XYZ file of C-alpha atoms in Angstrom:
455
model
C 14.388 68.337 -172.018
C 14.841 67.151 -168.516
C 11.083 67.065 -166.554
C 11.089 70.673 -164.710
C 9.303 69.495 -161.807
C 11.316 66.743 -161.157
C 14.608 68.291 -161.340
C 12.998 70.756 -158.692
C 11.930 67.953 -156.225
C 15.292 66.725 -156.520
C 16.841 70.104 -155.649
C 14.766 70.266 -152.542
C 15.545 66.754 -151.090
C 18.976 67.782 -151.780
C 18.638 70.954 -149.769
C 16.647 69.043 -147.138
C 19.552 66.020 -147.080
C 22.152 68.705 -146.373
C 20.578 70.201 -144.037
C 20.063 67.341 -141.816
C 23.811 66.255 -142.693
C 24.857 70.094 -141.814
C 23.565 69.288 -138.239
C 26.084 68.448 -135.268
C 27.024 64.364 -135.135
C 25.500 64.425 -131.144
C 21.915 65.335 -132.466
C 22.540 62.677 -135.633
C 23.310 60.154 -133.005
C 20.334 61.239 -131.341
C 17.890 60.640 -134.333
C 19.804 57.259 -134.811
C 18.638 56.154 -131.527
C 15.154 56.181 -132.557
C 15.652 53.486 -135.286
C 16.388 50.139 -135.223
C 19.517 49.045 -135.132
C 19.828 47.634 -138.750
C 18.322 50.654 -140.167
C 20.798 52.968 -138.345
C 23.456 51.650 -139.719
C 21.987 51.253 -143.547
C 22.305 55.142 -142.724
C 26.074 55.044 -143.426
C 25.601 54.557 -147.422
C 23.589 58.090 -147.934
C 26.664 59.837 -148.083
C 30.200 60.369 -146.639
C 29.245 62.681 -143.330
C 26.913 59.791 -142.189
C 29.249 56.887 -142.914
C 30.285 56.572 -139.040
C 27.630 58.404 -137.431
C 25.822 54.938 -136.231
C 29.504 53.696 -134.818
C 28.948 56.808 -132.213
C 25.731 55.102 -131.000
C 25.876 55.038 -126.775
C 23.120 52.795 -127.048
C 22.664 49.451 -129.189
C 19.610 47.250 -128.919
C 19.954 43.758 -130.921
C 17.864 41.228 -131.143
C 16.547 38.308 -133.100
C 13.290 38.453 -134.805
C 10.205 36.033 -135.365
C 10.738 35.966 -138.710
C 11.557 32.311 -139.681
C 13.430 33.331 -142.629
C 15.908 35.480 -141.250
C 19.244 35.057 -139.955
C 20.663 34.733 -136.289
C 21.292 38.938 -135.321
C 24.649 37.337 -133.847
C 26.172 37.763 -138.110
C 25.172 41.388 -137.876
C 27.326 41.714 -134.610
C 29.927 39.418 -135.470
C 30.238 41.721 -138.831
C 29.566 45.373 -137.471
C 30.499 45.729 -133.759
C 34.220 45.831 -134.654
C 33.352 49.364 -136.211
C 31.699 50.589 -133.799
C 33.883 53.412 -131.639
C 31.800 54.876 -128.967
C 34.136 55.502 -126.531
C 31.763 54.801 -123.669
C 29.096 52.013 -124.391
C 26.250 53.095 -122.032
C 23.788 50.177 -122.961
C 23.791 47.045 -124.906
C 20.947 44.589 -125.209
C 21.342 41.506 -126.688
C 19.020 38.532 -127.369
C 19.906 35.829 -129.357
C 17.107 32.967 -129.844
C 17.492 29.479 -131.807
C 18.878 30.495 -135.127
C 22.292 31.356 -133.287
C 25.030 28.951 -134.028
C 25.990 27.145 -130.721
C 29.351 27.159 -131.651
C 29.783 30.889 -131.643
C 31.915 32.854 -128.787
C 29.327 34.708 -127.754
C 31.785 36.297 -124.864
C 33.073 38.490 -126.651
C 29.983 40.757 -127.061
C 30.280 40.588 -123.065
C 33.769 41.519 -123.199
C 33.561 44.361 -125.658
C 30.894 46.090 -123.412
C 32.656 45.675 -120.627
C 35.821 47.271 -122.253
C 33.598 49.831 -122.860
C 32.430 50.798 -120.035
C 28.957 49.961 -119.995
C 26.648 50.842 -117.414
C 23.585 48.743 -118.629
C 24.054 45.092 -119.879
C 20.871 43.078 -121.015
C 22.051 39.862 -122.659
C 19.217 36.963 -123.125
C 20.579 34.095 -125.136
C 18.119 31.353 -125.827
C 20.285 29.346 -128.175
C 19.678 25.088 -128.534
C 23.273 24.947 -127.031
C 24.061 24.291 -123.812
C 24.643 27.759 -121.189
C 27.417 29.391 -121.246
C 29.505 30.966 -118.691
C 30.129 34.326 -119.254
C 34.007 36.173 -119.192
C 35.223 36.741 -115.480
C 35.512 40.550 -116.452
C 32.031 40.946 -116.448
C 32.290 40.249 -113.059
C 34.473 42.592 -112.055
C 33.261 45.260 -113.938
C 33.449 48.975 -112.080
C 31.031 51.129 -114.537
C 27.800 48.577 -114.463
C 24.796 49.750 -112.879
C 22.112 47.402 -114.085
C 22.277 43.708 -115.203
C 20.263 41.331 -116.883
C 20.955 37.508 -117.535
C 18.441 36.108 -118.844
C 17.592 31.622 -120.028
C 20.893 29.607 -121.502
C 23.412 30.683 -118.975
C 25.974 29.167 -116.456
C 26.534 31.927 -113.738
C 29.756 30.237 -112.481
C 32.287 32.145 -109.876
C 34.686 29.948 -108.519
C 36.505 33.446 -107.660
C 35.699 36.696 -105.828
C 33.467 38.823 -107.785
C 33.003 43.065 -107.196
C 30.719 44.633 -108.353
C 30.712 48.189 -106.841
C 28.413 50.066 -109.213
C 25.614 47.546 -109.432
C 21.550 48.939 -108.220
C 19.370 46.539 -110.116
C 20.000 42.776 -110.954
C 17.837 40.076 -112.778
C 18.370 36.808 -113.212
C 15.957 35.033 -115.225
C 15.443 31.092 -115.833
C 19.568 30.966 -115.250
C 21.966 28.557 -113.920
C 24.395 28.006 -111.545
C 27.342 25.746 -111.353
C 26.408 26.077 -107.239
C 25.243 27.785 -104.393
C 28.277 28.703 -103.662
C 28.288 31.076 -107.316
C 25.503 32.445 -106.631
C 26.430 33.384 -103.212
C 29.467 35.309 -104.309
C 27.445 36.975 -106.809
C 25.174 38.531 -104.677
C 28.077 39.377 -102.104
C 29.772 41.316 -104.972
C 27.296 43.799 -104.903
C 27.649 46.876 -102.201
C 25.034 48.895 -103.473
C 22.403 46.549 -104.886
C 18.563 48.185 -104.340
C 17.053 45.563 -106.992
C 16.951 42.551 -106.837
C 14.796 40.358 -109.298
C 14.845 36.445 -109.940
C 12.985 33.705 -111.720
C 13.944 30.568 -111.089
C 14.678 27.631 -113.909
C 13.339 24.234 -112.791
C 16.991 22.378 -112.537
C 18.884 25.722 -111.661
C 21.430 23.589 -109.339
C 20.060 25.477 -106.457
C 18.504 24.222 -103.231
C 18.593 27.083 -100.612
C 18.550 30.636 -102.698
C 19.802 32.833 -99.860
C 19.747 36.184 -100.475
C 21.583 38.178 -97.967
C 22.396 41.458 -99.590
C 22.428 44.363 -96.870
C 21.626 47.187 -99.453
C 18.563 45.846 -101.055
C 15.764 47.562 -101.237
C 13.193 45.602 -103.559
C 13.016 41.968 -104.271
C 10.752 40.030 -106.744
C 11.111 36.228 -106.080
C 9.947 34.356 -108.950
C 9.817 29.962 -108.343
C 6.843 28.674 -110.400
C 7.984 26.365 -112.636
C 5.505 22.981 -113.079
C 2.449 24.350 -113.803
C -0.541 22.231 -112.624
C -3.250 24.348 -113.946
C -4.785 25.595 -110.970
C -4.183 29.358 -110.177
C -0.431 29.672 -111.811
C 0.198 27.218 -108.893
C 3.385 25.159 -109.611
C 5.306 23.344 -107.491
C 8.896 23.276 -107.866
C 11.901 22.630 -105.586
C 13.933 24.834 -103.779
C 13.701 27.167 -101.072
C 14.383 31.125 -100.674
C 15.998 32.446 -97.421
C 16.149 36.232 -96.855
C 18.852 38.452 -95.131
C 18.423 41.854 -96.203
C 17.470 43.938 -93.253
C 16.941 47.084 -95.543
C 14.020 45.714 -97.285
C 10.851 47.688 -97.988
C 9.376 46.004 -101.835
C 8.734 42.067 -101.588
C 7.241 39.819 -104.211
C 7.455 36.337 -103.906
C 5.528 33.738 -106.077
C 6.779 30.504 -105.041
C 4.713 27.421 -104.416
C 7.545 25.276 -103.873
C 7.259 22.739 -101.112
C 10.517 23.777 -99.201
C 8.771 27.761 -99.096
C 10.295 30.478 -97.963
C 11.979 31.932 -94.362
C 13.290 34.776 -93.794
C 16.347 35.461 -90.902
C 16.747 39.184 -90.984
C 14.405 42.128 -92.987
C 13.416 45.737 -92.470
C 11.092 46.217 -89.920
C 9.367 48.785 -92.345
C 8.496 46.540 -94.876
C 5.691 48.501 -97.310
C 4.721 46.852 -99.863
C 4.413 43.196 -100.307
C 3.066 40.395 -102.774
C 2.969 37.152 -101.561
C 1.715 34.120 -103.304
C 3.171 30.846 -101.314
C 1.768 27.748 -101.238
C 3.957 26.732 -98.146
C 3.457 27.879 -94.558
C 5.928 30.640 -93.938
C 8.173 30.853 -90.918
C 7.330 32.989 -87.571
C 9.777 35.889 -89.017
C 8.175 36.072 -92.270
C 4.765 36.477 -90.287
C 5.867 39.304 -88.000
C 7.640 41.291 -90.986
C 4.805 41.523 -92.768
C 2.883 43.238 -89.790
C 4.583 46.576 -90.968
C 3.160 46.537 -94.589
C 0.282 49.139 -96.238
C -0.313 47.359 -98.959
C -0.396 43.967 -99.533
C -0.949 41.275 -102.546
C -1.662 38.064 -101.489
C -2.751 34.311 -103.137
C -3.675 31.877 -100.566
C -4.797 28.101 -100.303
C -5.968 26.557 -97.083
C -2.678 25.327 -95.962
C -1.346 29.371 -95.754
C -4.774 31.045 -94.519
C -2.192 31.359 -91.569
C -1.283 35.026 -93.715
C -4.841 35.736 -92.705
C -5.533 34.667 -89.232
C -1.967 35.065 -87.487
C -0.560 38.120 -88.259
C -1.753 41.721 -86.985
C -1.822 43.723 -90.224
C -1.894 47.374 -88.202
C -1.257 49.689 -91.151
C -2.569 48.104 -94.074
C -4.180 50.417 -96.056
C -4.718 48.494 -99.312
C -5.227 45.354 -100.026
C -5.912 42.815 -103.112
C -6.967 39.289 -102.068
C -6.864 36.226 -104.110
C -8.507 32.498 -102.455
C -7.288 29.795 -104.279
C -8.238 26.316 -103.810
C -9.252 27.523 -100.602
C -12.222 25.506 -98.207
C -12.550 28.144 -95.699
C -11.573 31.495 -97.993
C -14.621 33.303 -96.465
C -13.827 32.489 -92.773
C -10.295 33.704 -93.865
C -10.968 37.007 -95.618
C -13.289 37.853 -92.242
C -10.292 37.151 -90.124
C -8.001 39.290 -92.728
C -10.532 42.384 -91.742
C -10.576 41.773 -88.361
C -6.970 42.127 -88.287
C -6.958 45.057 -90.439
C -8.125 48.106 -88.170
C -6.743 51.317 -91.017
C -7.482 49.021 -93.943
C -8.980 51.832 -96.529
C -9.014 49.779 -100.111
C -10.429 45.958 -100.500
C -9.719 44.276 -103.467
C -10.732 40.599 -104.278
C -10.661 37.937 -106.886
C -12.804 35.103 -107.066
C -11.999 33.261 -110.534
C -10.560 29.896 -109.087
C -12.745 29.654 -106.134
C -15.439 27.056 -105.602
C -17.894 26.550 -102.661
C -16.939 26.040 -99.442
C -18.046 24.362 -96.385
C -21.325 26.209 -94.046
C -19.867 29.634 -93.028
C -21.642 31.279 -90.053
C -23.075 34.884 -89.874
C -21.076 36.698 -88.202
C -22.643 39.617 -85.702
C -19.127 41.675 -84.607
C -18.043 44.358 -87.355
C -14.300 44.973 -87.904
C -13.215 48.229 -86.818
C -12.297 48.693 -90.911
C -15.489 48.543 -92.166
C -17.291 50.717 -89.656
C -14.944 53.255 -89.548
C -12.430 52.975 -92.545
C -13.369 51.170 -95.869
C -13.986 53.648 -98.722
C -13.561 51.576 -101.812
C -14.632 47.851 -102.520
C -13.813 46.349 -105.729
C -14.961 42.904 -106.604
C -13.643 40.824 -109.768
C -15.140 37.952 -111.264
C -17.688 37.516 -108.922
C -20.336 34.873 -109.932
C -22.794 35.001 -107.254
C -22.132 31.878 -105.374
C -23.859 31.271 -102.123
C -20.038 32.123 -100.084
C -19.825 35.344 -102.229
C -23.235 36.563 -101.754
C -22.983 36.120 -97.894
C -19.442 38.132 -97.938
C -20.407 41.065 -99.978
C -23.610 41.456 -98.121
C -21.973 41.450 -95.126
C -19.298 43.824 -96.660
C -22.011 46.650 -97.714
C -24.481 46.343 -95.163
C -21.321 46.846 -92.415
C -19.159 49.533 -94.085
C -20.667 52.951 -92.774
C -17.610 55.040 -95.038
C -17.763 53.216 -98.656
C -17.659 55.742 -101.293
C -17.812 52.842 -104.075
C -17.825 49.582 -104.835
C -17.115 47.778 -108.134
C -18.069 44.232 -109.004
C -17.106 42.763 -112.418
C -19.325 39.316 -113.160
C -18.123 36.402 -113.716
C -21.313 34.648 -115.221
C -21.653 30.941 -116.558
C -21.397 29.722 -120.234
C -25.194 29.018 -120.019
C -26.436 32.152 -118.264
C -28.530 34.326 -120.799
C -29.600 37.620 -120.719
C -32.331 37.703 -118.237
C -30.409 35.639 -115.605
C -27.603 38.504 -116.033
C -30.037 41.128 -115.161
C -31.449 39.611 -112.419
C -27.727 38.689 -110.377
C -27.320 42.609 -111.162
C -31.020 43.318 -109.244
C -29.923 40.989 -106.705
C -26.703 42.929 -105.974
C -28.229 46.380 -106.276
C -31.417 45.315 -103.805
C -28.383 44.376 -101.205
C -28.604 46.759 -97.986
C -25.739 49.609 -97.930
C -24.754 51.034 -94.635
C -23.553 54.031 -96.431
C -26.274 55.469 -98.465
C -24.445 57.824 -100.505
C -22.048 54.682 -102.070
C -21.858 53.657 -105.624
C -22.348 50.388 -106.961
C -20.755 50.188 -110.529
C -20.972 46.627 -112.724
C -17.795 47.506 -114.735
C -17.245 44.530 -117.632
C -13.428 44.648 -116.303
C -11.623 45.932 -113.147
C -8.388 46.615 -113.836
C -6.247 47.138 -110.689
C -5.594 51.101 -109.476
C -4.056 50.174 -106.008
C -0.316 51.275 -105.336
C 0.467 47.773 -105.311
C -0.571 46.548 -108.679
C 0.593 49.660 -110.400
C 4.179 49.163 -108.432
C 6.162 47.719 -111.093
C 7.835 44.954 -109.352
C 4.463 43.423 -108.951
C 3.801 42.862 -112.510
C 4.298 39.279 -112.920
């Protein structure tokens, strides 16, 4: 005699199986989408209705895994993307890491996508091969919207490129076979509003230009020997920027050739900047427009502070690094900021610097505008001390201010509480302000939750 209540769960995952199979193939594909890609298609052997449901997939995300055991994703393509009959491919992600052969023709992913019709194409290949250039189609192609190349690839176009769908491109650690590719890249692109790039070390690349008329937001990535000291590297090459419709910039570059700029919006926004060359007189009078503003300076750029006219800041995160006179500087940022509402700064890599004098004048900001302070890793140092007491006892609107501690490997318990009495016994020219010792500040300015800025 059979078991009763087995025979009855089996009935009921029966029921349940044919039920799900009953439903329409567009809301299959739609519960597909939610697994990974080598589980969707294990789907195929539960029965014949779901045998080419995963080939109807819009969307197919492939990549290889940690696992040291495994084998390359690219045999899984190679064997299962020929079956695969969406009619329109509307994304494909690819990333292929060192257990790809580097004999492969790893084009013809490209090429099937673009056949396709895809509108987003995310293809990182970090292979031990050399780069590869990519098919010419790719291109050319009408239906892409948003591109990303990313480590062990040649972007070579010794031909006209066109682009006319393109919004957002990234290019990360790539290279080119010359300026001149990476020119007519960047000209093949009418409507670009995105532009993001990080640089490889030997990219083949001296002057970046990027002279795109559309663009909209661009994150300028060139950081690429390390020395240890605030992210700082200090690579080669140097970024020149046309794009007169400009409002989002990032650039991280502490290259010695720096950065100009020849033509950009007058109504720049929002900007990061952390350069560790002096920037050109255009690059200084664009930035006048901003409201909120990111910067990283060292001694030989304090120029961002004392020379330009920042008349509607509103927000602001500061960063001295490796910088003698950072107090002098940040005075001189406030004294140029009239509407500036939100101060944020960072002290980890900064040291003493040389005597600073008290200063008597108060910038129109803090008697009249400054609401919120917020302080992180502060350790007390003499330049610190005199800054934030000059900050509180000066700012007649503050409505809070937030200091996270940055205390020394030997500092006990007692010598914690007594910085914190220190700070707390500081005169406040508003009386109604907070002072909050939160163990972390995390950011909640426009400008670090903007997501171009998170580098």
């Amino acid at each position: 005699m059979p078991n009763k209540a087995a025979t009855c769960q089996e009935i009921k995952e029966k029921v349940c199986e044919d039920r799900i199979s009953a439903l329409p193939d567009a809301l299959l594909v739609q519960i597909l989408l939610l697994l990974p890609i080598k589980e969707a298609v294990a789907t195929s052997i539960l029965s014949k209705p779901w045998r080419c449901i995963w080939t109807l997939m819009p969307k197919l995300v492939c990549k290889d895994t940690k696992h040291t055991n495994s084998k390359s994703v690219w045999w899984f393509l190679e064997q299962s993307l020929h079956l695969h009959k969406a009619r329109i491919l509307e994304h494909l992600e690819v990333k292929l890491g060192s257990r790809c052969p580097g004999d492969v023709d790893v084009g013809k992913l490209i090429l099937n996508a673009v056949e396709r019709y895809v509108r987003l194409l995310d293809f990182n290949l970090k292979w031990p091969a050399k780069p590869v250039s990519l098919p010419k189609t790719l291109y050319t192609c009408k239906t892409l919207k948003k591109l990303i190349l990313s480590n062990k690839i040649l972007i070579e176009l010794p031909f006209e490129a066109f682009l006319p769908s393109l919004t957002k491109l990234e290019l990360i650690n790539v290279v080119y076979k010359d300026e001149g590719s990476l020119i007519r890249l960047l000209s093949s692109c009418p409507v670009l509003k995105t532009l993001i790039v990080v640089r490889e070390k030997n990219d083949n690349v001296i002057k970046f230009t990027v002279k795109v008329p559309s663009l909209n937001s661009l994150v300028y990535v060139n950081d690429n020997d390390d020395d240890g000291v605030c992210g700082c590297g200090y690579g080669r090459g140097s970024l020149i920027i046309d794009s007169p419709q400009l409002k989002y910039l990032c650039v991280n570059d502490f290259s010695e050739d720096g950065c100009s700029i020849e033509s950009m919006s007058p109504n720049l926004t929002m900007a990061r900047v952390d350069v560790g060359s002096p920037p050109n007189e255009n690059f200084l009078t664009y930035l006048s427009s901003v409201k909120f503003l990111h910067m990283t300076w060292i001694d030989e750029t304090e120029v961002f502070c004392s020379c330009v006219n920042y008349s509607q800041l509103i927000e602001c995160i500061l960063r001295p690094c490796r910088a003698e006179y950072w107090v002098e500087s940040v005075k001189l940022l406030l004294d140029n900021s009239p509407n500036l509402k939100v101060l944020m700064i960072d002290t980890k890599d900064i040291g003493e610097s040389a005597d600073v004098p008290r200063w008597s004048d108060v910038p129109a900001c803090l008697s009249s505008q400054l609401e919120i302070l917020e302080w992180k890793k502060y350790g007390g140092t003499r330049d610190e001390k005199q800054l934030l007491e000059y900050i509180l006892a000066s700012s007649k609107c503050l409505k809070r201010a937030g200091i996270s501690m940055r205390y020394s490997k030997d500092c006990n318990d007692k010598m914690k509480k007594k910085l914190r009495k220190e700070l707390k016994a500081m005169p406040r020219a508003s009386v109604s302000s907070e002072l909050l010792f939160p163990a972390k500040i995390k950011w909640r300015s426009s400008v670090a939750q903007h997501c171009l800025f998170d580098l």
